[in-house]
mmCIF file of C-alpha atoms in Angstrom:
data_model
loop_
_atom_site.group_PDB
_atom_site.id
_atom_site.type_symbol
_atom_site.label_atom_id
_atom_site.label_comp_id
_atom_site.label_asym_id
_atom_site.label_seq_id
_atom_site.Cartn_x
_atom_site.Cartn_y
_atom_site.Cartn_z
ATOM 1 C CA MET J 682 12.728 -38.159 55.497
ATOM 2 C CA ILE J 683 10.942 -40.787 58.415
ATOM 3 C CA SER J 684 10.059 -44.094 57.623
ATOM 4 C CA ASP J 685 6.823 -44.661 59.145
ATOM 5 C CA SER J 686 6.399 -48.285 57.639
ATOM 6 C CA SER J 687 9.533 -50.011 60.057
ATOM 7 C CA SER J 688 9.211 -51.060 63.955
ATOM 8 C CA ILE J 689 12.925 -48.567 63.880
ATOM 9 C CA GLU J 690 12.085 -44.839 61.984
ATOM 10 C CA ILE J 691 15.245 -44.082 59.693
ATOM 11 C CA PHE J 692 16.579 -40.524 59.433
ATOM 12 C CA LEU J 693 17.963 -39.623 56.950
ATOM 13 C CA ILE J 694 20.196 -36.795 56.431
ATOM 14 C CA ASP J 695 21.621 -37.254 53.058
ATOM 15 C CA ALA J 696 21.678 -39.484 49.796
ATOM 16 C CA TYR J 697 22.998 -37.744 47.202
ATOM 17 C CA VAL J 698 25.642 -39.053 44.204
ATOM 18 C CA LYS J 699 28.946 -36.729 43.446
ATOM 19 C CA GLN J 700 28.384 -34.813 40.351
ATOM 20 C CA GLU J 701 32.005 -35.284 39.182
ATOM 21 C CA PRO J 702 33.923 -39.625 38.190
ATOM 22 C CA PRO J 703 33.840 -41.176 40.157
ATOM 23 C CA TYR J 704 30.645 -40.801 40.705
ATOM 24 C CA ILE J 705 30.226 -41.571 44.582
ATOM 25 C CA PHE J 706 26.807 -42.128 46.310
ATOM 26 C CA ILE J 707 26.517 -39.594 50.384
ATOM 27 C CA LEU J 708 24.940 -41.852 52.425
ATOM 28 C CA SER J 709 23.813 -40.399 56.587
ATOM 29 C CA TYR J 710 20.663 -41.639 58.090
ATOM 30 C CA TYR J 711 20.432 -41.412 62.126
ATOM 31 C CA THR J 712 18.347 -44.231 63.684
ATOM 32 C CA SER J 713 15.814 -44.341 66.486
ATOM 33 C CA ASP J 714 17.127 -47.451 67.691
ATOM 34 C CA LEU J 715 21.477 -49.007 67.719
ATOM 35 C CA CYS J 716 20.976 -51.791 64.945
ATOM 36 C CA LYS J 717 23.012 -52.647 61.731
ATOM 37 C CA SER J 718 22.335 -51.418 58.533
ATOM 38 C CA ASN J 719 22.633 -52.206 55.167
ATOM 39 C CA VAL J 720 21.280 -50.381 51.481
ATOM 40 C CA VAL J 721 19.973 -52.107 49.275
ATOM 41 C CA ILE J 722 20.491 -49.609 45.569
ATOM 42 C CA ASP J 723 17.603 -50.708 42.779
ATOM 43 C CA GLY J 724 16.354 -53.080 44.252
ATOM 44 C CA LYS J 725 19.650 -55.764 43.335
ATOM 45 C CA TYR J 726 22.853 -53.832 44.874
ATOM 46 C CA ASN J 727 22.929 -54.171 48.402
ATOM 47 C CA TYR J 728 26.117 -52.686 50.634
ATOM 48 C CA VAL J 729 26.609 -52.765 54.112
ATOM 49 C CA VAL J 730 26.327 -49.502 55.930
ATOM 50 C CA SER J 731 27.407 -50.178 59.323
ATOM 51 C CA ASP J 732 28.287 -53.741 60.235
ATOM 52 C CA THR J 733 28.435 -53.202 64.331
ATOM 53 C CA LEU J 734 25.552 -51.602 66.335
ATOM 54 C CA SER J 735 24.938 -48.333 65.910
ATOM 55 C CA ASP J 736 22.550 -45.308 65.306
ATOM 56 C CA SER J 737 25.190 -42.410 63.213
ATOM 57 C CA HIS J 738 25.390 -44.644 59.888
ATOM 58 C CA SER J 739 27.373 -43.256 56.680
ATOM 59 C CA SER J 740 28.579 -44.690 53.177
ATOM 60 C CA LYS J 741 30.053 -43.767 50.826
ATOM 61 C CA ILE J 742 29.846 -46.434 47.167
ATOM 62 C CA ASP J 743 31.391 -45.891 43.844
ATOM 63 C CA LEU J 744 28.223 -46.470 41.311
ATOM 64 C CA THR J 745 30.206 -45.594 38.357
ATOM 65 C CA GLU J 746 29.951 -49.082 37.154
ATOM 66 C CA LEU J 747 26.912 -50.270 38.519
ATOM 67 C CA LYS J 748 24.339 -50.429 35.414
ATOM 68 C CA PHE J 749 21.163 -48.740 35.277
ATOM 69 C CA VAL J 750 17.880 -47.886 33.491
ATOM 70 C CA GLU J 751 16.493 -44.668 34.384
ATOM 71 C CA LYS J 752 17.666 -41.787 36.327
ATOM 72 C CA ASN J 753 15.985 -41.978 38.823
ATOM 73 C CA ILE J 754 16.792 -44.208 41.514
ATOM 74 C CA ASP J 755 15.326 -45.984 44.398
ATOM 75 C CA PHE J 756 16.366 -46.912 47.397
ATOM 76 C CA VAL J 757 15.249 -48.924 51.313
ATOM 77 C CA ILE J 758 17.452 -49.592 54.120
ATOM 78 C CA GLU J 759 17.046 -52.580 55.675
ATOM 79 C CA THR J 760 17.845 -52.874 59.503
ATOM 80 C CA VAL J 761 18.091 -55.258 62.993
ATOM 81 C CA ASP J 762 17.939 -54.670 65.931
ATOM 82 C CA SER J 763 20.297 -56.359 68.960
ATOM 83 C CA LEU J 764 17.716 -58.772 69.411
ATOM 84 C CA GLY J 765 17.213 -59.926 65.355
ATOM 85 C CA ASN J 766 14.550 -57.823 64.711
ATOM 86 C CA LYS J 767 14.280 -57.388 61.299
ATOM 87 C CA SER J 768 12.960 -54.494 59.467
ATOM 88 C CA THR J 769 12.845 -52.242 55.742
ATOM 89 C CA SER J 770 12.542 -48.517 55.499
ATOM 90 C CA GLU J 771 9.984 -46.705 52.660
ATOM 91 C CA ILE J 772 11.848 -46.311 49.422
ATOM 92 C CA PHE J 773 13.909 -43.060 48.798
ATOM 93 C CA GLU J 774 15.038 -42.087 45.864
ATOM 94 C CA PHE J 775 17.935 -39.824 44.863
ATOM 95 C CA ASP J 776 18.999 -38.904 41.394
ATOM 96 C CA LEU J 777 21.760 -39.644 38.843
ATOM 97 C CA PRO J 778 23.732 -36.691 37.607
ATOM 98 C CA PHE J 779 24.451 -38.875 34.509
ATOM 99 C CA GLU J 780 23.135 -40.802 31.781
ATOM 100 C CA PRO J 781 22.383 -44.750 32.559
ATOM 101 C CA THR J 782 24.766 -47.238 30.937
ATOM 102 C CA LEU J 783 23.680 -50.524 30.437
ATOM 103 C CA THR J 784 25.990 -52.402 28.190
ATOM 104 C CA GLU J 785 29.677 -50.983 26.673
ATOM 105 C CA GLY J 786 28.482 -47.992 24.514
ATOM 106 C CA SER J 787 24.492 -48.599 24.541
ATOM 107 C CA SER J 788 23.211 -45.423 26.453
ATOM 108 C CA ILE J 789 19.674 -44.537 28.044
ATOM 109 C CA TRP J 790 19.058 -44.063 25.001
ATOM 110 C CA THR J 791 19.928 -45.939 22.986
ATOM 111 C CA LEU J 792 17.946 -48.774 24.702
ATOM 112 C CA CYS J 793 15.172 -46.462 24.654
ATOM 113 C CA LEU J 794 14.915 -47.679 20.697
ATOM 114 C CA PHE J 795 15.708 -50.547 21.619
ATOM 115 C CA ALA J 796 12.993 -51.352 23.989
ATOM 116 C CA GLY J 797 10.583 -49.469 22.354
ATOM 117 C CA SER J 798 10.751 -51.297 19.255
ATOM 118 C CA VAL J 799 10.906 -54.663 20.730
ATOM 119 C CA PHE J 800 7.895 -54.551 22.835
ATOM 120 C CA LEU J 801 5.591 -52.487 20.730
ATOM 121 C CA LEU J 802 5.417 -55.966 18.538
ATOM 122 C CA PRO J 803 2.377 -58.157 19.311
ATOM 123 C CA MET J 804 3.144 -61.576 20.913
ATOM 124 C CA PRO J 805 1.520 -64.787 19.671
ATOM 125 C CA GLY J 806 -0.924 -66.492 21.338
ATOM 126 C CA TYR J 807 -3.331 -69.880 21.002
ATOM 127 C CA VAL J 808 -7.752 -69.535 21.668
ATOM 128 C CA ASN J 809 -9.541 -71.987 22.132
ATOM 129 C CA ALA J 810 -13.455 -71.322 21.716
ATOM 130 C CA ASP J 811 -16.871 -72.786 20.544
ATOM 131 C CA GLY J 812 -14.092 -75.820 21.202
ATOM 132 C CA GLU J 813 -12.062 -74.705 17.983
ATOM 133 C CA ASP J 814 -8.819 -74.244 17.875
ATOM 134 C CA TYR J 815 -7.072 -70.424 16.997
ATOM 135 C CA TYR J 816 -4.451 -68.281 17.084
ATOM 136 C CA SER J 817 -3.535 -65.313 17.502
ATOM 137 C CA ILE J 818 -1.381 -61.638 18.525
ATOM 138 C CA THR J 819 -1.961 -59.620 21.700
ATOM 139 C CA LYS J 820 -0.329 -56.973 22.677
ATOM 140 C CA GLU J 821 0.128 -56.288 26.698
ATOM 141 C CA LEU J 822 0.597 -52.281 27.795
ATOM 142 C CA PRO J 823 1.634 -51.037 31.853
ATOM 143 C CA ILE J 824 0.082 -48.007 32.008
ATOM 144 C CA LEU J 825 0.748 -47.946 35.305
ATOM 145 C CA SER J 826 2.577 -50.206 38.153
ATOM 146 C CA PHE J 827 2.502 -49.667 42.216
ATOM 147 C CA ARG J 828 6.149 -49.768 43.580
ATOM 148 C CA ALA J 829 7.264 -52.390 45.751
ATOM 149 C CA LYS J 830 9.634 -52.449 48.784
ATOM 150 C CA LYS J 831 12.767 -53.969 46.975
ATOM 151 C CA GLY J 832 13.212 -55.717 43.872
ATOM 152 C CA ASN J 833 13.064 -55.311 40.132
ATOM 153 C CA TYR J 834 9.050 -55.891 39.955
ATOM 154 C CA PRO J 835 6.458 -53.630 40.756
ATOM 155 C CA SER J 836 4.261 -55.012 43.897
ATOM 156 C CA GLY J 837 1.137 -54.622 41.130
ATOM 157 C CA TYR J 838 0.241 -52.881 37.955
ATOM 158 C CA ILE J 839 -3.361 -51.902 35.845
ATOM 159 C CA ALA J 840 -2.484 -52.753 32.190
ATOM 160 C CA PHE J 841 -4.384 -52.229 29.057
ATOM 161 C CA GLU J 842 -4.364 -55.159 26.197
ATOM 162 C CA TYR J 843 -5.440 -55.195 23.085
ATOM 163 C CA THR J 844 -5.598 -59.490 21.243
ATOM 164 C CA HIS J 845 -6.623 -60.264 17.460
ATOM 165 C CA ILE J 846 -7.752 -64.389 17.289
ATOM 166 C CA LEU J 847 -7.220 -64.897 14.146
ATOM 167 C CA LYS J 848 -10.484 -66.430 11.769
ATOM 168 C CA ALA J 849 -12.961 -66.254 15.164
ATOM 169 C CA LYS J 850 -15.919 -64.961 14.330
ATOM 170 C CA TYR J 851 -15.021 -62.165 17.332
ATOM 171 C CA LYS J 852 -11.682 -61.418 16.328
ATOM 172 C CA ASN J 853 -10.763 -58.047 18.774
ATOM 173 C CA TYR J 854 -10.714 -57.349 22.749
ATOM 174 C CA ALA J 855 -9.782 -54.054 24.599
ATOM 175 C CA ARG J 856 -9.253 -55.097 27.802
ATOM 176 C CA LEU J 857 -7.690 -53.353 31.144
ATOM 177 C CA GLY J 858 -7.473 -55.102 34.668
ATOM 178 C CA TYR J 859 -4.765 -55.656 37.121
ATOM 179 C CA LYS J 860 -1.893 -57.536 37.779
ATOM 180 C CA LYS J 861 -0.302 -58.727 41.031
ATOM 181 C CA ILE J 862 3.257 -59.717 40.754
ATOM 182 C CA PHE J 863 5.176 -62.279 43.545
ATOM 183 C CA PRO J 864 8.876 -62.337 42.874
ATOM 184 C CA ILE J 865 9.845 -66.638 43.419
ATOM 185 C CA ASP J 866 13.323 -68.668 43.918
ATOM 186 C CA TYR J 867 14.346 -69.893 40.591
ATOM 187 C CA ILE J 868 12.344 -67.950 37.705
ATOM 188 C CA GLU J 869 10.878 -64.449 38.050
ATOM 189 C CA TYR J 870 7.900 -64.157 39.296
ATOM 190 C CA VAL J 871 4.141 -65.612 39.681
ATOM 191 C CA SER J 872 1.301 -63.554 38.483
ATOM 192 C CA PRO J 873 -2.121 -63.947 39.304
ATOM 193 C CA GLY J 874 -4.387 -61.325 38.166
ATOM 194 C CA ILE J 875 -7.723 -60.488 36.522
ATOM 195 C CA THR J 876 -8.909 -58.081 32.979
ATOM 196 C CA ALA J 877 -12.367 -56.775 32.057
ATOM 197 C CA TYR J 878 -12.228 -57.233 28.481
ATOM 198 C CA THR J 879 -15.364 -56.440 25.780
ATOM 199 C CA ASN J 880 -15.460 -56.995 22.494
ATOM 200 C CA PHE J 881 -17.043 -53.961 21.375
ATOM 201 C CA LYS J 882 -20.025 -56.054 20.021
ATOM 202 C CA GLY J 883 -21.931 -56.916 22.948
ATOM 203 C CA GLN J 884 -20.020 -60.054 24.475
ATOM 204 C CA ASN J 885 -18.726 -58.138 27.381
ATOM 205 C CA GLY J 886 -17.391 -60.231 30.496
ATOM 206 C CA PHE J 887 -14.085 -61.373 32.832
ATOM 207 C CA ALA J 888 -10.849 -63.186 32.559
ATOM 208 C CA PRO J 889 -8.754 -64.679 35.661
ATOM 209 C CA GLU J 890 -4.997 -65.653 35.103
ATOM 210 C CA VAL J 891 -2.442 -66.694 34.998
ATOM 211 C CA SER J 892 1.558 -65.731 34.074
ATOM 212 C CA LEU J 893 4.573 -67.415 34.940
ATOM 213 C CA GLY J 894 7.957 -64.693 34.434
ATOM 214 C CA TRP J 895 10.167 -67.046 33.073
ATOM 215 C CA PHE J 896 13.730 -65.114 32.975
ATOM 216 C CA THR J 897 14.890 -61.703 31.583
ATOM 217 C CA LEU J 898 16.562 -60.655 28.372
ATOM 218 C CA PHE J 899 18.850 -57.687 28.299
ATOM 219 C CA ASP J 900 18.438 -56.763 31.939
ATOM 220 C CA THR J 901 15.224 -54.941 30.442
ATOM 221 C CA PHE J 902 12.422 -57.736 29.500
ATOM 222 C CA THR J 903 11.473 -60.725 31.357
ATOM 223 C CA LEU J 904 9.868 -63.517 29.644
ATOM 224 C CA TYR J 905 6.195 -64.940 30.276
ATOM 225 C CA THR J 906 4.014 -67.558 29.848
ATOM 226 C CA ARG J 907 0.153 -66.515 30.505
ATOM 227 C CA TYR J 908 -3.184 -69.116 30.802
ATOM 228 C CA ARG J 909 -6.554 -67.028 30.964
ATOM 229 C CA TYR J 910 -9.841 -67.709 31.292
ATOM 230 C CA ASN J 911 -12.421 -65.486 29.886
ATOM 231 C CA PHE J 912 -16.072 -65.888 30.611
ATOM 232 C CA MET J 913 -19.261 -63.353 30.043
ATOM 233 C CA PRO J 914 -21.615 -63.666 32.879
ATOM 234 C CA GLY J 915 -25.323 -65.227 32.026
ATOM 235 C CA ASN J 916 -23.970 -67.432 28.866
ATOM 236 C CA SER J 917 -21.192 -69.693 29.482
ATOM 237 C CA ASP J 918 -21.412 -70.056 25.316
ATOM 238 C CA ALA J 919 -19.388 -67.150 24.733
ATOM 239 C CA ASN J 920 -16.382 -67.967 27.218
ATOM 240 C CA PHE J 921 -13.174 -68.931 26.164
ATOM 241 C CA HIS J 922 -9.646 -70.861 26.486
ATOM 242 C CA GLU J 923 -6.319 -68.303 26.150
ATOM 243 C CA ILE J 924 -2.414 -69.080 26.055
ATOM 244 C CA ASN J 925 0.183 -66.692 25.356
ATOM 245 C CA LEU J 926 3.586 -66.170 25.595
ATOM 246 C CA GLY J 927 3.983 -62.247 26.230
ATOM 247 C CA LEU J 928 7.587 -59.401 27.219
ATOM 248 C CA TYR J 929 7.212 -57.308 30.843
ATOM 249 C CA THR J 930 9.123 -54.360 31.449
ATOM 250 C CA ARG J 931 8.191 -51.917 33.527
ATOM 251 C CA PHE J 932 10.220 -49.767 31.634
ATOM 252 C CA PHE J 933 7.446 -47.711 30.322
ATOM 253 C CA SER J 934 4.862 -47.349 33.065
ATOM 254 C CA LEU J 935 4.251 -44.527 35.403
ATOM 255 C CA TYR J 936 5.614 -45.460 38.128
ATOM 256 C CA LEU J 937 3.175 -45.181 41.491
#
């Protein structure tokens, strides 16, 4: 496989994990120019492959003690040429020959049950509409995510949402929107987005928003807060503000 997303081409030769423990990741590739290189596995495990300039690169990496969520693992190759120019390959993949174990005694199936029960819980929110204050519950479901070259988050995702506003005139809203994710220092990410919404009773509109991902829980969820302004074209009286607390996870999303 050849990378077409960097100035140095990557010719991947081997990228597989031995079937028996210890689980060694066998990686080898050629590059179109002399360079140093390293591999980033699952967006978080970084290993030096060549610390001197070369066009032939190989490494054996023990994955036995590493923690993964899925059996299908992404990795990218980062290179630095003789002039100091840095580039990153396209995303490659390999499969684990074992079920991922996140913590001692915890398998991917245990995580599925736990994550499903937590993730499906609606999250609380605050709504200001018609000059009145209301409480709300919202559930956001990321249904389609777009891969990033590196990092623990997708570059963005499409989500479906359902909101119930307690004691409001119009209580139920469905949404479909796109959220972009920018990882940043000190917290997890900032995520601007926009959704289209309807209350099924003639109130249809759009809502720009911004979310801040604060920290991760159990290496699976990210706690975030979000502000959103909902507006209905041609009817400013229907506009309202929202503030939400939520949990984001990529675990149940389909990746492209």
